[in-house]
mmCIF file with all atom_site columns, C-alpha atoms in Angstrom:
data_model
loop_
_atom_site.group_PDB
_atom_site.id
_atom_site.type_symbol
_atom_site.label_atom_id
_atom_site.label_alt_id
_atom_site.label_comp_id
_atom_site.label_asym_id
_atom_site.label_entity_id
_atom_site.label_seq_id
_atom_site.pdbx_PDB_ins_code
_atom_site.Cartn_x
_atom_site.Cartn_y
_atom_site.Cartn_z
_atom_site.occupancy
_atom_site.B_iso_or_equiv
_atom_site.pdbx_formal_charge
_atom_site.auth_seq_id
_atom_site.auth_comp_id
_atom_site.auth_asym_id
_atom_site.auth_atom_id
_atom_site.pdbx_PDB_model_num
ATOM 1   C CA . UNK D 1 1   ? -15.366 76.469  -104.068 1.00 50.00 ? 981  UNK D CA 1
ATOM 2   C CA . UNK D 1 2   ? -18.920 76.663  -103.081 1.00 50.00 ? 982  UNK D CA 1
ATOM 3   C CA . UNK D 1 3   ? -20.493 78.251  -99.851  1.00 51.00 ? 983  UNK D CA 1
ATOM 4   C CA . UNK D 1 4   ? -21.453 75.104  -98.283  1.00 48.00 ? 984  UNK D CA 1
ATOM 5   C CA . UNK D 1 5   ? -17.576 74.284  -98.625  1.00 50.00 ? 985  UNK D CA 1
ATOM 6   C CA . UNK D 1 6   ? -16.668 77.779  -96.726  1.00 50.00 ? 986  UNK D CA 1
ATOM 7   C CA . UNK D 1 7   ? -18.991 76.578  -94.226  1.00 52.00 ? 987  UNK D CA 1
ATOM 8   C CA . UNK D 1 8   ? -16.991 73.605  -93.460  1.00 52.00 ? 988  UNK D CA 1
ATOM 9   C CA . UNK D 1 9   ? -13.904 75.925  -92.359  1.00 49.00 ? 989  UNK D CA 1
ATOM 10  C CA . UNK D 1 10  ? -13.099 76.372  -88.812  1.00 54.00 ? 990  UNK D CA 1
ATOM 11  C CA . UNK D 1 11  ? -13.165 79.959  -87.589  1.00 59.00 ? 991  UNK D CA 1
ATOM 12  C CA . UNK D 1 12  ? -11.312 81.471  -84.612  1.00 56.00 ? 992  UNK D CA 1
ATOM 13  C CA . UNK D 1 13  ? -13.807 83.521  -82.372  1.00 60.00 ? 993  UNK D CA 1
ATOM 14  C CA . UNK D 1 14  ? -12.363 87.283  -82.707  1.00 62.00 ? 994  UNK D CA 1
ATOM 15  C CA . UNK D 1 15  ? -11.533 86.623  -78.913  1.00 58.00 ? 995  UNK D CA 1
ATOM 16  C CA . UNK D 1 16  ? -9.547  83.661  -79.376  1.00 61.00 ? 996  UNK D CA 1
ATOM 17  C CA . UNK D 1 17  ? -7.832  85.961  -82.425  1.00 56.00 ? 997  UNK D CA 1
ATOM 18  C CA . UNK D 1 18  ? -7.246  88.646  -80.395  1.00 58.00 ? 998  UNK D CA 1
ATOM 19  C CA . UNK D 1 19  ? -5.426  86.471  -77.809  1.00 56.00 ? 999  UNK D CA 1
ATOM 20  C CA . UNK D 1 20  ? -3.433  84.393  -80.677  1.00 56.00 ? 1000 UNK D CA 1
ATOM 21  C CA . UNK D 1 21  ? -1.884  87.947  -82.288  1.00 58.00 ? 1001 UNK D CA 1
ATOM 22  C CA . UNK D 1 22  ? -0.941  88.689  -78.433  1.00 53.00 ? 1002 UNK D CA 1
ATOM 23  C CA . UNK D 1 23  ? 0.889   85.157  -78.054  1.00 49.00 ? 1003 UNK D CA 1
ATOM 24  C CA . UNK D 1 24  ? 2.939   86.117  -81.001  1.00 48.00 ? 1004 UNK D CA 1
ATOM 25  C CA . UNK D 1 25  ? 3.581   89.569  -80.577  1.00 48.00 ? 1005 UNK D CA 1
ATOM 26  C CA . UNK D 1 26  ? 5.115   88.543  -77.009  1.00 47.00 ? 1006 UNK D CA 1
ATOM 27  C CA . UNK D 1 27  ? 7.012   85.559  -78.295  1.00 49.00 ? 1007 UNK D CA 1
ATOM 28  C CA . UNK D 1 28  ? 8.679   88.133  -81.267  1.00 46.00 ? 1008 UNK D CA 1
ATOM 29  C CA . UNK D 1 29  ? 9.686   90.329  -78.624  1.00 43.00 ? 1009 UNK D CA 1
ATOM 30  C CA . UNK D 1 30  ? 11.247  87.751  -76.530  1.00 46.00 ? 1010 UNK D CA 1
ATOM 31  C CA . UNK D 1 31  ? 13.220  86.700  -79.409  1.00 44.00 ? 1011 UNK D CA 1
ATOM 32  C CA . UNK D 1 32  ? 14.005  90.290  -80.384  1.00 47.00 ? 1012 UNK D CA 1
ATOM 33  C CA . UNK D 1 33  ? 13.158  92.841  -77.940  1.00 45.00 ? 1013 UNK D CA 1
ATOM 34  C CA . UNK D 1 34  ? 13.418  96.299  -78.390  1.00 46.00 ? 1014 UNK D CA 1
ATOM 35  C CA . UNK D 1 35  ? 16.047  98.858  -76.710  1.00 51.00 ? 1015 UNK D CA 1
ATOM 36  C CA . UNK D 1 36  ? 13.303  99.740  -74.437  1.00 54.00 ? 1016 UNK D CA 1
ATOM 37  C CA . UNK D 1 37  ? 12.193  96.531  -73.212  1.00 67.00 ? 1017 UNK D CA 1
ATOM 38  C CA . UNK D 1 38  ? 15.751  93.960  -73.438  1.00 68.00 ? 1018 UNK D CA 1
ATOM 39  C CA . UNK D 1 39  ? 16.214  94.937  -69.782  1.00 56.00 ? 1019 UNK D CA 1
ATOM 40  C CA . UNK D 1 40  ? 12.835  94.491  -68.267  1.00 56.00 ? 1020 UNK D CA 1
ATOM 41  C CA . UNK D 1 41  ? 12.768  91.852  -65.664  1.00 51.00 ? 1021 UNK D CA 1
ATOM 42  C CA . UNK D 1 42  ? 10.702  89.111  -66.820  1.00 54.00 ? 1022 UNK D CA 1
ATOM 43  C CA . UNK D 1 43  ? 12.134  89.178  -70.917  1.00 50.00 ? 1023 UNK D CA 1
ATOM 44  C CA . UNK D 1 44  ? 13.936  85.898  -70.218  1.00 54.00 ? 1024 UNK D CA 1
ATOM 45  C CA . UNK D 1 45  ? 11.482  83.516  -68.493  1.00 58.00 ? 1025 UNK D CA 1
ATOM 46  C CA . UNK D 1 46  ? 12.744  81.902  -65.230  1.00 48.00 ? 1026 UNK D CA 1
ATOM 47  C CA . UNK D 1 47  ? 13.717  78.296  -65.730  1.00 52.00 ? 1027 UNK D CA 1
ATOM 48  C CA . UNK D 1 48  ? 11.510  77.699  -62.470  1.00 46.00 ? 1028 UNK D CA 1
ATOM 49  C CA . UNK D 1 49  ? 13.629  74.700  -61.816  1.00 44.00 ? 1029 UNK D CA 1
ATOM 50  C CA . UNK D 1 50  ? 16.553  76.793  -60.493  1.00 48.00 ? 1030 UNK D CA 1
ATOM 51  C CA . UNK D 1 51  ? 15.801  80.473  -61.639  1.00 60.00 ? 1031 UNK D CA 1
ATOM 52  C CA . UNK D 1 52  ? 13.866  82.827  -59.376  1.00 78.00 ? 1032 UNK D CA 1
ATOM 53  C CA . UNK D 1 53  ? 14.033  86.463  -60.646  1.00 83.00 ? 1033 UNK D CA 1
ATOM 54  C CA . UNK D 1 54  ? 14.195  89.414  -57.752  1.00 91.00 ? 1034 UNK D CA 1
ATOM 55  C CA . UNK D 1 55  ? 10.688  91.263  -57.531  1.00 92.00 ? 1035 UNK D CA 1
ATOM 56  C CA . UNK D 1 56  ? 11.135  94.647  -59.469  1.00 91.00 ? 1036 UNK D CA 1
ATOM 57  C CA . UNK D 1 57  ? 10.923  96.763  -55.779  1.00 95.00 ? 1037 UNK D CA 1
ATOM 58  C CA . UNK D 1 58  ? 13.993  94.219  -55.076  1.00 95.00 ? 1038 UNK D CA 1
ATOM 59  C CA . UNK D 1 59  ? 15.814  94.493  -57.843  1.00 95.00 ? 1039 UNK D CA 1
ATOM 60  C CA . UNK D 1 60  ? 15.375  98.112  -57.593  1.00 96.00 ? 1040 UNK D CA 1
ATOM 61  C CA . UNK D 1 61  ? 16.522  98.526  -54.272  1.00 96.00 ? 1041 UNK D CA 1
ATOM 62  C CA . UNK D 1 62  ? 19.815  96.486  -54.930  1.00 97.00 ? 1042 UNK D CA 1
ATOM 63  C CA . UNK D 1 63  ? 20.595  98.035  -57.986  1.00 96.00 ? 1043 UNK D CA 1
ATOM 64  C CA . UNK D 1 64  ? 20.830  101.556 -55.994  1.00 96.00 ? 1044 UNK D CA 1
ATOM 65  C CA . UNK D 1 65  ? 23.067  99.993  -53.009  1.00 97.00 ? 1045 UNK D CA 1
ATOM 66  C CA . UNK D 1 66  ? 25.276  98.933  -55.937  1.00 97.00 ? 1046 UNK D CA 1
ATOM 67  C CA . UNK D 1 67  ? 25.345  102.128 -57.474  1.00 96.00 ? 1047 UNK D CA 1
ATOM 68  C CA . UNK D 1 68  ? 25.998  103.955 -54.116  1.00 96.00 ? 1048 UNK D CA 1
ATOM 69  C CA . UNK D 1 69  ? 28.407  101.246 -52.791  1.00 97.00 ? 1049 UNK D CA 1
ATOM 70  C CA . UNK D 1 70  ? 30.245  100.936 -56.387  1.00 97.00 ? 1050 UNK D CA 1
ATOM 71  C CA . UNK D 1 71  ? 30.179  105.245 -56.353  1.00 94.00 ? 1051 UNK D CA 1
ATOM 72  C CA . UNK D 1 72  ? 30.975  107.404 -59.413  1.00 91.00 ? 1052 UNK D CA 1
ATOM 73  C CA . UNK D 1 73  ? 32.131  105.521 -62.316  1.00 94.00 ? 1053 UNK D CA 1
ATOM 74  C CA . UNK D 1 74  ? 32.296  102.882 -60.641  1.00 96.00 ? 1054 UNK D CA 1
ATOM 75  C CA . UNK D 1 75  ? 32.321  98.870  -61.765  1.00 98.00 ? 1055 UNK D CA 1
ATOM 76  C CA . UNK D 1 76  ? 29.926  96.032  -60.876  1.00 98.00 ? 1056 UNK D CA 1
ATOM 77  C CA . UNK D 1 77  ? 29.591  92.688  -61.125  1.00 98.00 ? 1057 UNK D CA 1
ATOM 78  C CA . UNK D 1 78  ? 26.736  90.656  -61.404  1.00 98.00 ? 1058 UNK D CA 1
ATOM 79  C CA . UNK D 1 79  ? 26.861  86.915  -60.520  1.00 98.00 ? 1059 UNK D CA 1
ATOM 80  C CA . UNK D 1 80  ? 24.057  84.812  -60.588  1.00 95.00 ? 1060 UNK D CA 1
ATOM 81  C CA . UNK D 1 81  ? 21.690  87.895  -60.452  1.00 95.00 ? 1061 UNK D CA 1
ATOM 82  C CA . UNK D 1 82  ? 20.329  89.082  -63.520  1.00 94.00 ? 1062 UNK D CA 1
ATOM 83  C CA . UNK D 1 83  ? 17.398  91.132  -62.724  1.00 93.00 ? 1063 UNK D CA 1
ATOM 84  C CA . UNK D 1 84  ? 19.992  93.571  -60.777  1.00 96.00 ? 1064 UNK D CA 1
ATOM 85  C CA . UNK D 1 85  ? 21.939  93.560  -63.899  1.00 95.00 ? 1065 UNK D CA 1
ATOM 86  C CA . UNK D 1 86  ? 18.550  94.493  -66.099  1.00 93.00 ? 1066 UNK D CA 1
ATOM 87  C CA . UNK D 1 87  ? 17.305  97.341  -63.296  1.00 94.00 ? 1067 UNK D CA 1
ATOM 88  C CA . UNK D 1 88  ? 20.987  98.444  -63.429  1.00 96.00 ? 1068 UNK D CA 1
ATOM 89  C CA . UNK D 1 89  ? 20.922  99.317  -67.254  1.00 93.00 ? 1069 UNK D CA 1
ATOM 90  C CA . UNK D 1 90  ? 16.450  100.026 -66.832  1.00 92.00 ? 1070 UNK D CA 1
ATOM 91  C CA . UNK D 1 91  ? 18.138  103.451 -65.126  1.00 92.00 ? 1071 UNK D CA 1
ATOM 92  C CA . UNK D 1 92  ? 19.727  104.693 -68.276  1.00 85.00 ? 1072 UNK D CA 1
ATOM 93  C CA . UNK D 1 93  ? 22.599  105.665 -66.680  1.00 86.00 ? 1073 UNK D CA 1
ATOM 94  C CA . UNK D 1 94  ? 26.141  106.006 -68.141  1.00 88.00 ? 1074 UNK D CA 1
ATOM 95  C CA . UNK D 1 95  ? 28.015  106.937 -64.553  1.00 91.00 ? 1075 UNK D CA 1
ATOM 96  C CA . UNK D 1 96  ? 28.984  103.090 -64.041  1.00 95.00 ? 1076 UNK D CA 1
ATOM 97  C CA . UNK D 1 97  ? 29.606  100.176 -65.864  1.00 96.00 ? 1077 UNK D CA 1
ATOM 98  C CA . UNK D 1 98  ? 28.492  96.756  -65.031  1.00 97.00 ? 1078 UNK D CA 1
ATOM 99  C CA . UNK D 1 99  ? 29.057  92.590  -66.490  1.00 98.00 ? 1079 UNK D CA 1
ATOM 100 C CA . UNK D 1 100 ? 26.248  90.305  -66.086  1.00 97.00 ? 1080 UNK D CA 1
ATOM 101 C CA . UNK D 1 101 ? 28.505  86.864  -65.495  1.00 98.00 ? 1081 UNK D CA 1
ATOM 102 C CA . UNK D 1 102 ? 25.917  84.037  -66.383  1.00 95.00 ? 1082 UNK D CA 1
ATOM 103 C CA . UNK D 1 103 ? 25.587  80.359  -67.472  1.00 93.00 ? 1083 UNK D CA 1
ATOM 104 C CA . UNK D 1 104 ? 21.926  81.108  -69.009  1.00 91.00 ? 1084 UNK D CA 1
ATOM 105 C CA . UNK D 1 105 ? 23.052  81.975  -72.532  1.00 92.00 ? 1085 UNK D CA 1
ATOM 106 C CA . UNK D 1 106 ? 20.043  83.462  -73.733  1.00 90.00 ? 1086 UNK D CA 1
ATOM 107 C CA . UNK D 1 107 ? 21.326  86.723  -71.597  1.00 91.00 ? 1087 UNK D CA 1
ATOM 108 C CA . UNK D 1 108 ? 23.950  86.699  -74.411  1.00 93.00 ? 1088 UNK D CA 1
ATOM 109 C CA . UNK D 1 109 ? 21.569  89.344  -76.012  1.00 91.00 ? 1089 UNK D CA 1
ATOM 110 C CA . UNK D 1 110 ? 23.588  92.194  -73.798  1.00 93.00 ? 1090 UNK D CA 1
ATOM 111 C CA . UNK D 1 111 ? 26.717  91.486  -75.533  1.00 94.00 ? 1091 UNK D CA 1
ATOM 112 C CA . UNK D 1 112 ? 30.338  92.498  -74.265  1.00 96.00 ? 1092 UNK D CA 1
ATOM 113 C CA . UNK D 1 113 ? 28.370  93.024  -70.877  1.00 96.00 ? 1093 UNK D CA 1
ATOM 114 C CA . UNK D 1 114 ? 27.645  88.978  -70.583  1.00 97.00 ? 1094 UNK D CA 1
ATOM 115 C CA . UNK D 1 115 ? 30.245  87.135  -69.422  1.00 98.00 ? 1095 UNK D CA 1
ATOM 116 C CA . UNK D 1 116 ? 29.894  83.674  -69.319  1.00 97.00 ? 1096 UNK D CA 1
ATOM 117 C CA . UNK D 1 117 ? 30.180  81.686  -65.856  1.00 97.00 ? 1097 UNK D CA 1
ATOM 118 C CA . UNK D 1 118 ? 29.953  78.476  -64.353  1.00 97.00 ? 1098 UNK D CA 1
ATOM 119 C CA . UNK D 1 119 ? 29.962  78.415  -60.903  1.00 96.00 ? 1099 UNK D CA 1
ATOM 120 C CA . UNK D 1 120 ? 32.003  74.565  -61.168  1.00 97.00 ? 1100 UNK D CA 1
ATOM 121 C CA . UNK D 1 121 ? 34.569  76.451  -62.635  1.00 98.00 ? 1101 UNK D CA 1
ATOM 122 C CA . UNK D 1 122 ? 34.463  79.749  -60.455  1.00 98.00 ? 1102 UNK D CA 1
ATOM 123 C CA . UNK D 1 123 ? 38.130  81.210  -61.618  1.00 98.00 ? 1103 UNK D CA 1
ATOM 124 C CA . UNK D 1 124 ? 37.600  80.301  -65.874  1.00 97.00 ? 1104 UNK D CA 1
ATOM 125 C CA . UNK D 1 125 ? 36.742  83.933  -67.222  1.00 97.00 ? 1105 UNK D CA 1
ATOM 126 C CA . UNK D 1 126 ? 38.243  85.952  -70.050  1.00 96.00 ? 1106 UNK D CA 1
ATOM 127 C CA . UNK D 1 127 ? 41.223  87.798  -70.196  1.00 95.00 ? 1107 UNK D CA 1
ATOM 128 C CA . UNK D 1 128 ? 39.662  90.907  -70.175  1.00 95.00 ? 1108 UNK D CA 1
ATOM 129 C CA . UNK D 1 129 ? 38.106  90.333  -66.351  1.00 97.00 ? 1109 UNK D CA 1
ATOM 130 C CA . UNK D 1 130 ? 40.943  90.966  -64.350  1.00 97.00 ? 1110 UNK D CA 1
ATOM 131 C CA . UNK D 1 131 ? 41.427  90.237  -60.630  1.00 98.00 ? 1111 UNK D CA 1
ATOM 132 C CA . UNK D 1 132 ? 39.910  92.778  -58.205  1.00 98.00 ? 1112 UNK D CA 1
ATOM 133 C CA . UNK D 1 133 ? 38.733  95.058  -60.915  1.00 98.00 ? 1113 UNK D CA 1
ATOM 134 C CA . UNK D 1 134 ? 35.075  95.696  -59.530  1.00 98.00 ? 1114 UNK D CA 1
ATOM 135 C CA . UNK D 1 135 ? 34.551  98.031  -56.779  1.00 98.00 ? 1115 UNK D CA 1
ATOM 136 C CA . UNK D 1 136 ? 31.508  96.098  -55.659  1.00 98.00 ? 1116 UNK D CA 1
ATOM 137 C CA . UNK D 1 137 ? 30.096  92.023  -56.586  1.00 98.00 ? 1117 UNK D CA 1
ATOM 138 C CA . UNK D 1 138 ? 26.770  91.553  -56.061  1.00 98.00 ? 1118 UNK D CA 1
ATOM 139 C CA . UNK D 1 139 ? 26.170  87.723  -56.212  1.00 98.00 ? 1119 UNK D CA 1
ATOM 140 C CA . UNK D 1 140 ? 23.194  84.637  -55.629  1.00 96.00 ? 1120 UNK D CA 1
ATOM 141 C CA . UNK D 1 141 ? 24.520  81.139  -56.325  1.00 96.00 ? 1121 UNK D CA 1
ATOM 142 C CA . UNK D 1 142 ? 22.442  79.485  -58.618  1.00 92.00 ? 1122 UNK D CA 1
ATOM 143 C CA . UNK D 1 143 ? 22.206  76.652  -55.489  1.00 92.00 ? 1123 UNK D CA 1
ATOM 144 C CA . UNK D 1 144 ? 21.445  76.556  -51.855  1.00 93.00 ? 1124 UNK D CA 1
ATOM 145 C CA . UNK D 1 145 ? 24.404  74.255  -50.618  1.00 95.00 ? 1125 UNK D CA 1
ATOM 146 C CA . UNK D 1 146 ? 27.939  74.843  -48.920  1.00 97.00 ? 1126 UNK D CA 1
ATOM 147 C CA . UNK D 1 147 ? 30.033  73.609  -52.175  1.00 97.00 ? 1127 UNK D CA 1
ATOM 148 C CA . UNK D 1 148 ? 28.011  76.185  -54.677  1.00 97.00 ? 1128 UNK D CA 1
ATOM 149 C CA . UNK D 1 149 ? 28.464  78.950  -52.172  1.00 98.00 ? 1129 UNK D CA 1
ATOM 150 C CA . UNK D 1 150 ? 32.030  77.616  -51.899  1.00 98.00 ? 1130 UNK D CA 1
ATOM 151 C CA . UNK D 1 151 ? 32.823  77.868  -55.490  1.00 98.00 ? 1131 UNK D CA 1
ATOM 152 C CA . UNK D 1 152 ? 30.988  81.170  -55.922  1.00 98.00 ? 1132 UNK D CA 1
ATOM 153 C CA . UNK D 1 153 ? 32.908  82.829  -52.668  1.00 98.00 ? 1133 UNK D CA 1
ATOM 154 C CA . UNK D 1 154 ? 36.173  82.061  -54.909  1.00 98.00 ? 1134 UNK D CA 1
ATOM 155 C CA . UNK D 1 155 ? 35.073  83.969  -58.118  1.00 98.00 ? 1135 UNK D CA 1
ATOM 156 C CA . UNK D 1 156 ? 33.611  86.747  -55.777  1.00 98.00 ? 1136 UNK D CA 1
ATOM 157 C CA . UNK D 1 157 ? 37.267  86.810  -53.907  1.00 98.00 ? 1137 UNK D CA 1
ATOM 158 C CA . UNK D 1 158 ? 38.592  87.256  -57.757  1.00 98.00 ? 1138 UNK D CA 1
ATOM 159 C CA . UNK D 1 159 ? 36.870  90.010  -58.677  1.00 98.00 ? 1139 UNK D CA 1
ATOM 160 C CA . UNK D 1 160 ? 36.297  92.405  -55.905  1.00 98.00 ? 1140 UNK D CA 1
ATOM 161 C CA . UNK D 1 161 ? 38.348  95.239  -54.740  1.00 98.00 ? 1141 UNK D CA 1
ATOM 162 C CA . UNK D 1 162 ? 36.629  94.696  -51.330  1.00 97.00 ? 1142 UNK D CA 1
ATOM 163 C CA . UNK D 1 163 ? 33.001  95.364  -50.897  1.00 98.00 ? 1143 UNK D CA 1
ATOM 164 C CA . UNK D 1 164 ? 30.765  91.987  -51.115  1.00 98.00 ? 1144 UNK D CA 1
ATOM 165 C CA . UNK D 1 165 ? 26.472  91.823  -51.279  1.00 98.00 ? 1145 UNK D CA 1
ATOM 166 C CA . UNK D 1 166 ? 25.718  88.643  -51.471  1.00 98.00 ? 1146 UNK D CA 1
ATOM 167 C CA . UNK D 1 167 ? 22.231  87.240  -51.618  1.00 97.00 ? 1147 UNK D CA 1
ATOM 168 C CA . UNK D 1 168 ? 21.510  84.027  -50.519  1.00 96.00 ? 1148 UNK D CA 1
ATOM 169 C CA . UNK D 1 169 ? 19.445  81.570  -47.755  1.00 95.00 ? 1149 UNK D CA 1
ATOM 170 C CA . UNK D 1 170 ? 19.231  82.639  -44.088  1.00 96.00 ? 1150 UNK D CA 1
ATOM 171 C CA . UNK D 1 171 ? 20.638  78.606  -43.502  1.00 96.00 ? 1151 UNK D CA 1
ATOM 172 C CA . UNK D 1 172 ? 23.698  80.030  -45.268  1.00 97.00 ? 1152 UNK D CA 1
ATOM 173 C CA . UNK D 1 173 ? 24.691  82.556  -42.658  1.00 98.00 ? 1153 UNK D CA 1
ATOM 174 C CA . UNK D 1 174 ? 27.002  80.394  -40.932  1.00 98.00 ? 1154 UNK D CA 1
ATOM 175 C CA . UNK D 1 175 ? 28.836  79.767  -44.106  1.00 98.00 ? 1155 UNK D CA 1
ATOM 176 C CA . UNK D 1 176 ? 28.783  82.983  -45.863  1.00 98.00 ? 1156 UNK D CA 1
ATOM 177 C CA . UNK D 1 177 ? 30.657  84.797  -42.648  1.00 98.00 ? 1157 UNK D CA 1
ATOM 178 C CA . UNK D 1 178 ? 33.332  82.125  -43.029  1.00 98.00 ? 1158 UNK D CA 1
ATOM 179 C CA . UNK D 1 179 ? 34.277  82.154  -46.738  1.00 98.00 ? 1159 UNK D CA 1
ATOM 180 C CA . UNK D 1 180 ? 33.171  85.953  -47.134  1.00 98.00 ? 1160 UNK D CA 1
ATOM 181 C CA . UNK D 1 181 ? 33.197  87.914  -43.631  1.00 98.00 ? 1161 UNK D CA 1
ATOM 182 C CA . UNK D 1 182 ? 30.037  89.490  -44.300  1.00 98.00 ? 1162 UNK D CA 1
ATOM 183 C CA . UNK D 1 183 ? 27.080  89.778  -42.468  1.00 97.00 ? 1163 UNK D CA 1
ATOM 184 C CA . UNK D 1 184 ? 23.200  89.688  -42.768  1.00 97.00 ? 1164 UNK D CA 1
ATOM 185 C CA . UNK D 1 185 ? 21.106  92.405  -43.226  1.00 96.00 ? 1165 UNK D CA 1
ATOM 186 C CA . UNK D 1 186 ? 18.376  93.972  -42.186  1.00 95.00 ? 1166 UNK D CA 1
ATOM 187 C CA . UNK D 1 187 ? 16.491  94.416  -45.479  1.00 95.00 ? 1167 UNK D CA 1
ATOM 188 C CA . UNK D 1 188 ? 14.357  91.059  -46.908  1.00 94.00 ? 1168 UNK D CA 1
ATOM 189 C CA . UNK D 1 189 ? 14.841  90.490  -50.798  1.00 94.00 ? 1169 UNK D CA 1
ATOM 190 C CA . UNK D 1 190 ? 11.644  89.258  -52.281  1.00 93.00 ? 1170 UNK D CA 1
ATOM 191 C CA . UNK D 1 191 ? 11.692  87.539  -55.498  1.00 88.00 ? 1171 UNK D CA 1
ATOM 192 C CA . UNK D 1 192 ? 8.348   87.108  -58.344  1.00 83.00 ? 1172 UNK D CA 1
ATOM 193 C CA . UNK D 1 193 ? 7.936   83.504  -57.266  1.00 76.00 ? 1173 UNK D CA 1
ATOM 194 C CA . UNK D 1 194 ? 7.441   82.432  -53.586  1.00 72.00 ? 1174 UNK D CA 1
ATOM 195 C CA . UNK D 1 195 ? 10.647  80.692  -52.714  1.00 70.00 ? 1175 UNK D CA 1
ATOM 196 C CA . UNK D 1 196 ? 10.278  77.516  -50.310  1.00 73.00 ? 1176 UNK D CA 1
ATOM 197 C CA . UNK D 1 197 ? 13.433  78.662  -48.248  1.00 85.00 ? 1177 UNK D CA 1
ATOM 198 C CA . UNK D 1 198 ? 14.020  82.385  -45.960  1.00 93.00 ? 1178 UNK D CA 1
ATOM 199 C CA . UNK D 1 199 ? 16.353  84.193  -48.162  1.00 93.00 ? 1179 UNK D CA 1
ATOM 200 C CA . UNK D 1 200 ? 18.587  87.475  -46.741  1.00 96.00 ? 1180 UNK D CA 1
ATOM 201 C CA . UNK D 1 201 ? 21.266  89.547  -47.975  1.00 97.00 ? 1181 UNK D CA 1
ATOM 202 C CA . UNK D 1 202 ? 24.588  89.967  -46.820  1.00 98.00 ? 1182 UNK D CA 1
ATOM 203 C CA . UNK D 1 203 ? 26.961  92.488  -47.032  1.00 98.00 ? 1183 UNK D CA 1
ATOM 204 C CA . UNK D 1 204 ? 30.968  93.214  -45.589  1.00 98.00 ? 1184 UNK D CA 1
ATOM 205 C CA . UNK D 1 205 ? 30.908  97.141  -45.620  1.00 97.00 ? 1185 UNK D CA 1
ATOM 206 C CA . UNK D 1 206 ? 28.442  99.941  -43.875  1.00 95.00 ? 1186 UNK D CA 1
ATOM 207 C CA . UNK D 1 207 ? 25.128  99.257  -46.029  1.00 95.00 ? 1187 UNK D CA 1
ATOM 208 C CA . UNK D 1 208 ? 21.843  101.069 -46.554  1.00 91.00 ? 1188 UNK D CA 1
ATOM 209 C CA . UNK D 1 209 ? 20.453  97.811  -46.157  1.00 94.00 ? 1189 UNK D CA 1
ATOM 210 C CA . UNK D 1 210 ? 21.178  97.791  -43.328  1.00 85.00 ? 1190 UNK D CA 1
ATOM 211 C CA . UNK D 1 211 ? 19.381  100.330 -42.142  1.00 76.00 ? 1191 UNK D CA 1
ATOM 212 C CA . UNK D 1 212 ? 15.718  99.017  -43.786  1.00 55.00 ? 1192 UNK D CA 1
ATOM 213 C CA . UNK D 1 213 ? 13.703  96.617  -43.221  1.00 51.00 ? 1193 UNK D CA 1
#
């Protein structure tokens, strides 16, 4: 080959390089993340059609009233809300244990801890979920309408021992106190993306989030 022929091939700028090896590097670790980094909020990319992921001060804050409200060795559950789940096992801590029930099955990647869910089918789960095992459920319906908050309310009925935080839109207030008794709290959830609706927590039992705004 000559030199006038190695003229004629396009070169990336070292910039442009710089930027492809990053694009790759970040797309390997999606596909295979690390232990360090499979629970950091933002590893599975919102589906911005109907996923909103919790801000990590959010998901920070509800992961703590879940470990206080669940207490020592205690169980959660995690419907719908995923970046609790991934703060929840961020901490490191052994002291509870926790399910992530999902119908996203790229969360699949935290094994026995995914469960499978579809909210249309609120009462199919495995065997090895049984009834009012979890001291606390922690839950966000994948949609803002009475028959998804309906269906949810049922699996959330299932699985709890008692204590309910449910996360959902201030129009569902109304709604959520009659399928769930709880009530809304003081403290505002914020989520990565600006969400075109007011969205509140809820709770049935004495909460710090209550006490925050």
């Amino acid at each position: 080959m000559s030199d006038s022929d190695d003229d004629d091939i396009p070169r990336l700028s070292s910039h442009t390089l710089a930027a492809l090896q990053e694009f790759y590097a970040e797309q390997k670790q999606q596909s295979d993340p690390g232990r360090d980094d499979k629970y950091n909020i933002g590893i599975i990319e919102e589906n911005w059609l109907s996923q909103f992921w919790y801000s990590q001060e959010t998901a920070l804050h509800l992961a703590k009233e879940a470990i206080a409200a669940a207490g020592e060795h205690g169980r959660i559950a995690c419907v719908s809300t995923p970046s609790v789940y991934q703060k929840l096992r961020a901490l490191h801590r052994e002291d509870f244990s926790v399910y992530i029930f999902e119908y996203d099955k790229r969360f699949a990647i935290y094994g026995e801890e995914f469960i499978f869910y579809d909210y249309n089918n609120p009462l199919d789960l495995p065997e090895k979920i049984a009834a009012r095992s979890f001291d606390i459920v922690i839950a966000d319906p994948p949609y803002l309408s009475k028959e998804c908050l309906r269906k949810t309310s049922e699996t959330i009925k299932y699985l709890t021992q008692g204590k309910i935080l449910l996360c959902t839109g201030a129009v569902m207030e109304e709604e959520a106190a009659k399928l769930l008794g709880v009530k809304m709290c003081k403290f505002i959830p914020k989520h990565t993306r600006t969400l075109g609706n007011e969205f509140r927590c809820y709770v049935n039992y004495d909460s710090g989030l209550d006490r925050e705004i």
